PDB file of C-alpha atoms in Angstrom:
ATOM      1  CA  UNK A   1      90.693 -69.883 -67.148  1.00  0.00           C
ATOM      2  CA  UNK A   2      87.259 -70.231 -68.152  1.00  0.00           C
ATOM      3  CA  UNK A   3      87.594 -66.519 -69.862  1.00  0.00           C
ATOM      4  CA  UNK A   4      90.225 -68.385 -72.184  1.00  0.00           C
ATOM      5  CA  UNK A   5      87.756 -70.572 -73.548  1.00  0.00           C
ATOM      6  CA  UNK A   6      85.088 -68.131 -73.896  1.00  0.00           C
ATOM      7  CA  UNK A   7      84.606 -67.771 -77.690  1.00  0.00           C
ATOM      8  CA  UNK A   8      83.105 -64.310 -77.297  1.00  0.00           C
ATOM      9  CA  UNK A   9      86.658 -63.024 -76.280  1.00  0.00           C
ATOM     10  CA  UNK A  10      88.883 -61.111 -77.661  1.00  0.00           C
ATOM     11  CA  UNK A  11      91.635 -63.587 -79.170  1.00  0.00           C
ATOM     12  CA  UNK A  12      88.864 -65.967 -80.513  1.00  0.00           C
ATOM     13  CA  UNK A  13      87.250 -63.331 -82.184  1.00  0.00           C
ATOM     14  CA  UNK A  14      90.206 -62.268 -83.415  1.00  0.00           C
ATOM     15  CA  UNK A  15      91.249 -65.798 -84.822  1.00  0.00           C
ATOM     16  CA  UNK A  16      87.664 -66.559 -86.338  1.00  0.00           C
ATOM     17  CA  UNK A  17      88.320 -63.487 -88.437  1.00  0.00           C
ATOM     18  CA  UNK A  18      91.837 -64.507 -89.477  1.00  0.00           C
ATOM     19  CA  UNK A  19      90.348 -68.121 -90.291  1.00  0.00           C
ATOM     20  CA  UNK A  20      87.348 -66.153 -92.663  1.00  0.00           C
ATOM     21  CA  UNK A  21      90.452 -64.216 -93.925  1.00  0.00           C
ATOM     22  CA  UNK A  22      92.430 -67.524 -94.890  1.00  0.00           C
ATOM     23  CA  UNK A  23      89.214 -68.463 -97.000  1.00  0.00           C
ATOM     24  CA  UNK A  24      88.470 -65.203 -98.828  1.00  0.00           C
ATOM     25  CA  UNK A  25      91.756 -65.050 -99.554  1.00  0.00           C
ATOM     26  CA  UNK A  26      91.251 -68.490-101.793  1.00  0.00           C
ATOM     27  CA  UNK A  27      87.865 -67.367-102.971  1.00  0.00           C
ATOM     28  CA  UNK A  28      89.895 -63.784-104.094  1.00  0.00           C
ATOM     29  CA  UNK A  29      92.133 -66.215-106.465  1.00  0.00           C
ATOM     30  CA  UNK A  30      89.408 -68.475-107.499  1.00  0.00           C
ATOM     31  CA  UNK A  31      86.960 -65.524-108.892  1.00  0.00           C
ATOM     32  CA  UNK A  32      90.367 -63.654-110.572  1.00  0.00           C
ATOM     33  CA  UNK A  33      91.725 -66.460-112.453  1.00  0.00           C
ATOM     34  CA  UNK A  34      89.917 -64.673-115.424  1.00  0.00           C
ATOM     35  CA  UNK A  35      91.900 -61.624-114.952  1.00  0.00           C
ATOM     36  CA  UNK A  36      89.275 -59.489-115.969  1.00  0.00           C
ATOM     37  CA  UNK A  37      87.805 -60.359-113.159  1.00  0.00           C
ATOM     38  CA  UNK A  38      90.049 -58.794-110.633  1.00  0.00           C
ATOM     39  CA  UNK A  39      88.461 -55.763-109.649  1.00  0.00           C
ATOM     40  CA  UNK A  40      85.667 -57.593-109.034  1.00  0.00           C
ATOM     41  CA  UNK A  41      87.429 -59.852-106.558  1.00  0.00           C
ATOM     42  CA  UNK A  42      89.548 -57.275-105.056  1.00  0.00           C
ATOM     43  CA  UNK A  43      86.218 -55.274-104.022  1.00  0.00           C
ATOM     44  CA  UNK A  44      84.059 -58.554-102.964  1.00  0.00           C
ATOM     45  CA  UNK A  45      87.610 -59.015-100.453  1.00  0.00           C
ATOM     46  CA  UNK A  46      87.215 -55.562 -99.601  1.00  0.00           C
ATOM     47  CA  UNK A  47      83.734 -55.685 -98.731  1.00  0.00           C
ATOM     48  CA  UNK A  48      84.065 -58.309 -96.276  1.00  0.00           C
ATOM     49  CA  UNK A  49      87.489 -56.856 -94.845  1.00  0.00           C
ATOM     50  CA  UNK A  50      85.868 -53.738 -93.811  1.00  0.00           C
ATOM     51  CA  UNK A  51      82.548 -55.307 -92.571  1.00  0.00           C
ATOM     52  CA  UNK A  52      85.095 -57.308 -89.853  1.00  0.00           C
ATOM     53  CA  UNK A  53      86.032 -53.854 -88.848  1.00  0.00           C
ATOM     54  CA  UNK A  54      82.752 -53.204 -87.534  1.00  0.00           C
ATOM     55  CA  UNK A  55      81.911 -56.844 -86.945  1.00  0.00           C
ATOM     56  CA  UNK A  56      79.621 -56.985 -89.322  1.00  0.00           C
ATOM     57  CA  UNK A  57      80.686 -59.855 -91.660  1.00  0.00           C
ATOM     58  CA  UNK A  58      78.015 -62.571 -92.131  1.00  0.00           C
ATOM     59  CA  UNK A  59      78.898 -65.985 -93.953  1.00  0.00           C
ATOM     60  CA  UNK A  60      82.057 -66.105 -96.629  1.00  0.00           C
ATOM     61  CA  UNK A  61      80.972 -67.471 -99.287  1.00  0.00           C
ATOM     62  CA  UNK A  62      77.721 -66.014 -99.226  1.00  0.00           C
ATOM     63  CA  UNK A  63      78.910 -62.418 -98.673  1.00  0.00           C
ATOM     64  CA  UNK A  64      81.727 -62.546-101.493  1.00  0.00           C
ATOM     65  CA  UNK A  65      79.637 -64.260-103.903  1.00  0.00           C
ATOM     66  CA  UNK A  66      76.975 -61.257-103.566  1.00  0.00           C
ATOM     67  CA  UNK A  67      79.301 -58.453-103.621  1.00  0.00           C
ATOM     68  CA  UNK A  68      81.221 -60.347-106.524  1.00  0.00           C
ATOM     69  CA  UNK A  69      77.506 -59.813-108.389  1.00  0.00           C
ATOM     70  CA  UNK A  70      76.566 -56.710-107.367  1.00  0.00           C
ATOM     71  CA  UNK A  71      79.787 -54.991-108.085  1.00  0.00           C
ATOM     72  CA  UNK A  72      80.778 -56.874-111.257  1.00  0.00           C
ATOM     73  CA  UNK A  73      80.328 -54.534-113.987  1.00  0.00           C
ATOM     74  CA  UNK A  74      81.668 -51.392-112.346  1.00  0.00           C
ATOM     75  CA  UNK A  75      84.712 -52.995-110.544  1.00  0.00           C
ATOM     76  CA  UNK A  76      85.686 -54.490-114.147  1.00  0.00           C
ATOM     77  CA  UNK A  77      85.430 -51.306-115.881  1.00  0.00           C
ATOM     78  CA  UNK A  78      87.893 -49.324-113.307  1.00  0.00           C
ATOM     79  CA  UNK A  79      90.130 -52.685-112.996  1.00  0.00           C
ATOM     80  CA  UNK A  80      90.260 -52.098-117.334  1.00  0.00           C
ATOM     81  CA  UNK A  81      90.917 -48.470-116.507  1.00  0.00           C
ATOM     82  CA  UNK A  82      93.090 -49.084-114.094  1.00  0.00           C
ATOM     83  CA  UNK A  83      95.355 -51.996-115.934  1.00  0.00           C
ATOM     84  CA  UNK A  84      95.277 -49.438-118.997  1.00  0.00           C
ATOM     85  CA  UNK A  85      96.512 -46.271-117.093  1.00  0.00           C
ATOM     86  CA  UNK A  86      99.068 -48.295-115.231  1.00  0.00           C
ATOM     87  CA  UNK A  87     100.549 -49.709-119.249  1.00  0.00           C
ATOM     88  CA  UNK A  88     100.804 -46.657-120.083  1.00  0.00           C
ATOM     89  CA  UNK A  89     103.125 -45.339-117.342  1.00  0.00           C
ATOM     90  CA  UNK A  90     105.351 -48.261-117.812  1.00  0.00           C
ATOM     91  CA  UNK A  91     105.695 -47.584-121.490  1.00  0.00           C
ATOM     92  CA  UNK A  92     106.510 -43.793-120.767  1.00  0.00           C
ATOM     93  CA  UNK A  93     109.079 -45.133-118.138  1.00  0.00           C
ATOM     94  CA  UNK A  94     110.416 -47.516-120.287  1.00  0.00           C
ATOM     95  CA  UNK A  95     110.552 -44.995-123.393  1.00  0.00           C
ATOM     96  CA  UNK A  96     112.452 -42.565-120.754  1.00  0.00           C
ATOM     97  CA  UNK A  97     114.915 -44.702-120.150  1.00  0.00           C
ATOM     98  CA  UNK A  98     115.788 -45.417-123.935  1.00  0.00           C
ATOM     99  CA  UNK A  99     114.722 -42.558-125.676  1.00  0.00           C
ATOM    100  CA  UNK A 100     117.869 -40.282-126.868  1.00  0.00           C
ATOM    101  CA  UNK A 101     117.706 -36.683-124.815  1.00  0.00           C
ATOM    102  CA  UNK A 102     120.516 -34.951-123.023  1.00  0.00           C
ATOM    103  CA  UNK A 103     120.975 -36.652-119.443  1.00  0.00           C
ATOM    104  CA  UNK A 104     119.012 -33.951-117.784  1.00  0.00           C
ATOM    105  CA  UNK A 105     116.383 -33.900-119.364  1.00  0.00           C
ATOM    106  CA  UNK A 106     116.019 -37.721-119.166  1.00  0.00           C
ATOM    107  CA  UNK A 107     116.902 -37.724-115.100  1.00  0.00           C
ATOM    108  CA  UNK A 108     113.941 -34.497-115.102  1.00  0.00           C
ATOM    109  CA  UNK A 109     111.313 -36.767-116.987  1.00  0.00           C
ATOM    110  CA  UNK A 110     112.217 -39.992-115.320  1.00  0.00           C
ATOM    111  CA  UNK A 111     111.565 -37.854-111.892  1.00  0.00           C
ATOM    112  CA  UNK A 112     108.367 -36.741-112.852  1.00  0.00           C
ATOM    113  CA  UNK A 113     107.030 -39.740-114.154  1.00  0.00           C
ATOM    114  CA  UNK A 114     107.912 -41.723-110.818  1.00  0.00           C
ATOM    115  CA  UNK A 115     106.134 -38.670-109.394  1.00  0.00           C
ATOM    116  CA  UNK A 116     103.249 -39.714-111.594  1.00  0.00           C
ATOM    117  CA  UNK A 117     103.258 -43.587-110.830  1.00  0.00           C
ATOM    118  CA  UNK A 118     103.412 -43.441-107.297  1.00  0.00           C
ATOM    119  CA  UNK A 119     100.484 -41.119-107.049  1.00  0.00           C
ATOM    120  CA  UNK A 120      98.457 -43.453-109.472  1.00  0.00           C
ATOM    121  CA  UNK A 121      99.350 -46.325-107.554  1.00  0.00           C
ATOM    122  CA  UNK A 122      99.010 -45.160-104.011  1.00  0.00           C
ATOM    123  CA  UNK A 123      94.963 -43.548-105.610  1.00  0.00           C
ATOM    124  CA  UNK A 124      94.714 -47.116-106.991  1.00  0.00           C
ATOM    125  CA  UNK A 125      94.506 -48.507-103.446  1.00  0.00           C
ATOM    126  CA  UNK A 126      91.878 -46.741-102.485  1.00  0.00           C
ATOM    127  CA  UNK A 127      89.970 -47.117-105.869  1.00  0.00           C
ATOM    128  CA  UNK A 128      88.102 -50.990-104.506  1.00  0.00           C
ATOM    129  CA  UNK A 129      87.844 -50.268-101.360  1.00  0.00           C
ATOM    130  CA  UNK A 130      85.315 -47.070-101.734  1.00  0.00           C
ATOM    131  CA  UNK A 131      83.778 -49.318-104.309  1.00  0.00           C
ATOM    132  CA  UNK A 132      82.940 -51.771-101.677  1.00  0.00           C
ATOM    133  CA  UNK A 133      81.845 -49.608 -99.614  1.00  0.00           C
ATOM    134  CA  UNK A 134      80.133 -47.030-100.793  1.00  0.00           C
ATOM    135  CA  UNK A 135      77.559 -46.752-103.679  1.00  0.00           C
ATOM    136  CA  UNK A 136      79.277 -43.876-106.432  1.00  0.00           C
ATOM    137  CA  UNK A 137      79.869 -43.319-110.170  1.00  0.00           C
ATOM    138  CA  UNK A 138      83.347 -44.256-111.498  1.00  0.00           C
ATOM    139  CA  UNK A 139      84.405 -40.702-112.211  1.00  0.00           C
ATOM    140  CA  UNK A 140      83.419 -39.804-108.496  1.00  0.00           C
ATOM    141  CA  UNK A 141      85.405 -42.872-107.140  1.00  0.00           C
ATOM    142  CA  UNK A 142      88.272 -42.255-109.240  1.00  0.00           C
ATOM    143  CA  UNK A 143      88.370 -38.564-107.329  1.00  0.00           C
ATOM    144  CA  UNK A 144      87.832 -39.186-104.105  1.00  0.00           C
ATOM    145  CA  UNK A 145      90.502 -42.198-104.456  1.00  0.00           C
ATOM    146  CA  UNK A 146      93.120 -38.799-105.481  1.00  0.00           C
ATOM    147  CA  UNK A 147      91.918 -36.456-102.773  1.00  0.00           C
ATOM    148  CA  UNK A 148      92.193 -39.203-100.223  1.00  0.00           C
ATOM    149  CA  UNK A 149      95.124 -41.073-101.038  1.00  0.00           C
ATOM    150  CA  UNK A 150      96.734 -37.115-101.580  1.00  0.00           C
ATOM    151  CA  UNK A 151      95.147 -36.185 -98.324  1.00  0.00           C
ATOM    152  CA  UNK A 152      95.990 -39.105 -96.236  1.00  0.00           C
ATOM    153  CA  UNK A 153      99.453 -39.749 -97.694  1.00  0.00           C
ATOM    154  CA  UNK A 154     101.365 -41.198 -94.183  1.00  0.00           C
ATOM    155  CA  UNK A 155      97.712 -43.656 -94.377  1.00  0.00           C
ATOM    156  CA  UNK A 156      98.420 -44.447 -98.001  1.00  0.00           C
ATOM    157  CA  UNK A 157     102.483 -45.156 -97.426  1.00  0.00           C
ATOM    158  CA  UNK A 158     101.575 -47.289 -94.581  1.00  0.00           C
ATOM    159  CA  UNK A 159      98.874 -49.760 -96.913  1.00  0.00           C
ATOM    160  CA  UNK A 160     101.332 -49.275 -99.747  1.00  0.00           C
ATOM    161  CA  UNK A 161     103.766 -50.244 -97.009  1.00  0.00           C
ATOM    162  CA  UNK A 162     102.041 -53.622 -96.020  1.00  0.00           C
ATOM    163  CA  UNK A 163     101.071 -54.485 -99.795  1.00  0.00           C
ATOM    164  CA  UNK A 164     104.708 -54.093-100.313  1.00  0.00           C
ATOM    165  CA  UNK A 165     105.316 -56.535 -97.638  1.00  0.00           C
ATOM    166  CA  UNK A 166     102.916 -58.931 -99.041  1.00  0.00           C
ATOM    167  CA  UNK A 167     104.408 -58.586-101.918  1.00  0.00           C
ATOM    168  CA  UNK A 168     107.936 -59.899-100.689  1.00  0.00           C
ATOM    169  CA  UNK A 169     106.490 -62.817 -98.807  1.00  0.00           C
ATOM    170  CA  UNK A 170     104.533 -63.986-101.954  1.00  0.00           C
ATOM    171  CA  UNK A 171     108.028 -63.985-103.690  1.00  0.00           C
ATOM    172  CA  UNK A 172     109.237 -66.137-101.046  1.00  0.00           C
ATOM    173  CA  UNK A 173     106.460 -68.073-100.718  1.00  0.00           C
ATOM    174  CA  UNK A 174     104.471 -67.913-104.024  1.00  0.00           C
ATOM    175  CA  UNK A 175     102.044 -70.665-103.144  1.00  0.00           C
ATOM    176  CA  UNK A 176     100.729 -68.620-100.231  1.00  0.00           C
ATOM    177  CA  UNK A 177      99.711 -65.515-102.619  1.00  0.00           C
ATOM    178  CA  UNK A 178      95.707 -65.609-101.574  1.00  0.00           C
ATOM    179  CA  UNK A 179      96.572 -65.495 -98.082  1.00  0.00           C
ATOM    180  CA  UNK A 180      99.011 -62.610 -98.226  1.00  0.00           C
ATOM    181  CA  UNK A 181      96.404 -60.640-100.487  1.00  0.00           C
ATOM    182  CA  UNK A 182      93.716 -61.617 -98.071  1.00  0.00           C
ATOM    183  CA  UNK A 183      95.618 -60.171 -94.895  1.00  0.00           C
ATOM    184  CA  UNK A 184      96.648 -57.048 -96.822  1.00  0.00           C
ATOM    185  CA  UNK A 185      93.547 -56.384 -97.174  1.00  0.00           C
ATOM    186  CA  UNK A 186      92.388 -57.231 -94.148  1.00  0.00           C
ATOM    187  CA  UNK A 187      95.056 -55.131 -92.095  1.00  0.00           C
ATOM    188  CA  UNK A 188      94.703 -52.165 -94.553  1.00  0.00           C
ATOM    189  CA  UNK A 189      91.005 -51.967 -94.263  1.00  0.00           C
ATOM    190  CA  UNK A 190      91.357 -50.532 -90.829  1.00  0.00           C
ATOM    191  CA  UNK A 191      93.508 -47.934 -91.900  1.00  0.00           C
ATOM    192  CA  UNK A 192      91.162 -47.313 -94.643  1.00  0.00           C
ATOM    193  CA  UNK A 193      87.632 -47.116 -92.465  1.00  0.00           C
ATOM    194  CA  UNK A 194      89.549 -44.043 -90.420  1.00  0.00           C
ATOM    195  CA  UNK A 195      90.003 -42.482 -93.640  1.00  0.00           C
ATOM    196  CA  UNK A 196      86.392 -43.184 -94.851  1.00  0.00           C
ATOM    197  CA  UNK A 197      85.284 -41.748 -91.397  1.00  0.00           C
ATOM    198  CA  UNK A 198      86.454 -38.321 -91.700  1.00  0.00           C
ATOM    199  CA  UNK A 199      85.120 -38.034 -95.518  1.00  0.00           C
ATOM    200  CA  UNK A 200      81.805 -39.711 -94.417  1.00  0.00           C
ATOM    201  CA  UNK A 201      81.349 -39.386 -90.853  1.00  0.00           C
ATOM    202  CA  UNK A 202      77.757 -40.328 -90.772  1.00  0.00           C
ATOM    203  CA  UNK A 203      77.741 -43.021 -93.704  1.00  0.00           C
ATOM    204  CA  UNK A 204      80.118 -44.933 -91.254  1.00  0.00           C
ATOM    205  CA  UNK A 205      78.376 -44.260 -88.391  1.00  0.00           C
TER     206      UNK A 205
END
């Protein structure tokens, strides 16, 4: 009984980090009403979701607040990249699907390009989180977000998997979209710290 009440155990721990998940999950919407300011966000949320995974985090406000800082510039400039490549794929999708060609051609193009979309947007995921994590230039991130989304792929399904879910909840319950975005995050960044662990075995260590 008295093990219950010990807030060193497991299930307290466990609910002090989904409390500290609740509130970066508010601070994630606060710091991206901007919009610009969304890869900034995203990577401040990431930084704190992965530090839980080693129980490392230290106080939320104070830890999103300096990662938010320190990461501003370059998480803006690959959330611009980002927002551009992703236009760009809908417009080719959406010129696929009216442009006049013979049906096979348009089913082969529409193929491809869906080919092309859901490896951008399964590299996307991983695009913040290696931000957050480790110190790189953007065109270094930008690779290592292909060759391990590419060479993780049943990882990346599964986080594409759970942002899918939060996804449907949020439509559901639209009010609650922080705290769905927050425990994405929070559940993916597990899967993502095995993946950073056999890239960068002793930079995790």
């Amino acid at each position: 009984m008295n093990h219950l009440f010990d807030p060193e155990n497991r299930f307290w721990s466990f609910m002090n980090k989904i409390t500290d998940v609740f509130l970066l999950g508010v601070l994630w919407l606060l710091f991206s009403v901007p919009v610009f300011t969304i890869g900034a966000a995203t990577t401040s949320l990431y930084q704190f979701t992965l530090k839980q995974t080693d129980n490392e985090e230290g106080y939320v406000w104070k830890s999103f607040v300096k990662a938010f800082r320190k990461n501003f510039r370059q998480a803006t400039a690959l959330w611009l990249m980002l927002l551009a490549a992703g236009a760009f794929l809908a417009a080719d999708v959406y010129a696929c699907l009216h442009i006049t060609v013979p049906g096979a051609v348009r089913i082969l193009c529409f193929g491809l390009l869906l080919c092309l979309c859901l490896i951008f947007v399964l590299s996307a995921l991983y695009v913040f989180p290696i931000l957050s994590r480790f110190e790189r230039k953007t065109g270094t991130i930008l690779r290592h977000s292909f060759i391990m989304a590419m060479g993780n792929l049943y990882i990346s399904v599964t986080v594409l998997v759970i942002y899918a879910a939060a996804a449907a909840l949020t439509y559901y319950w639209t009010v609650l979209l922080p705290i769905w975005m927050a425990l994405a995050a929070f559940f993916s960044s597990y899967l993502f710290r095995y993946v950073f662990s056999r890239y960068f075995p002793d930079q995790e260590e």
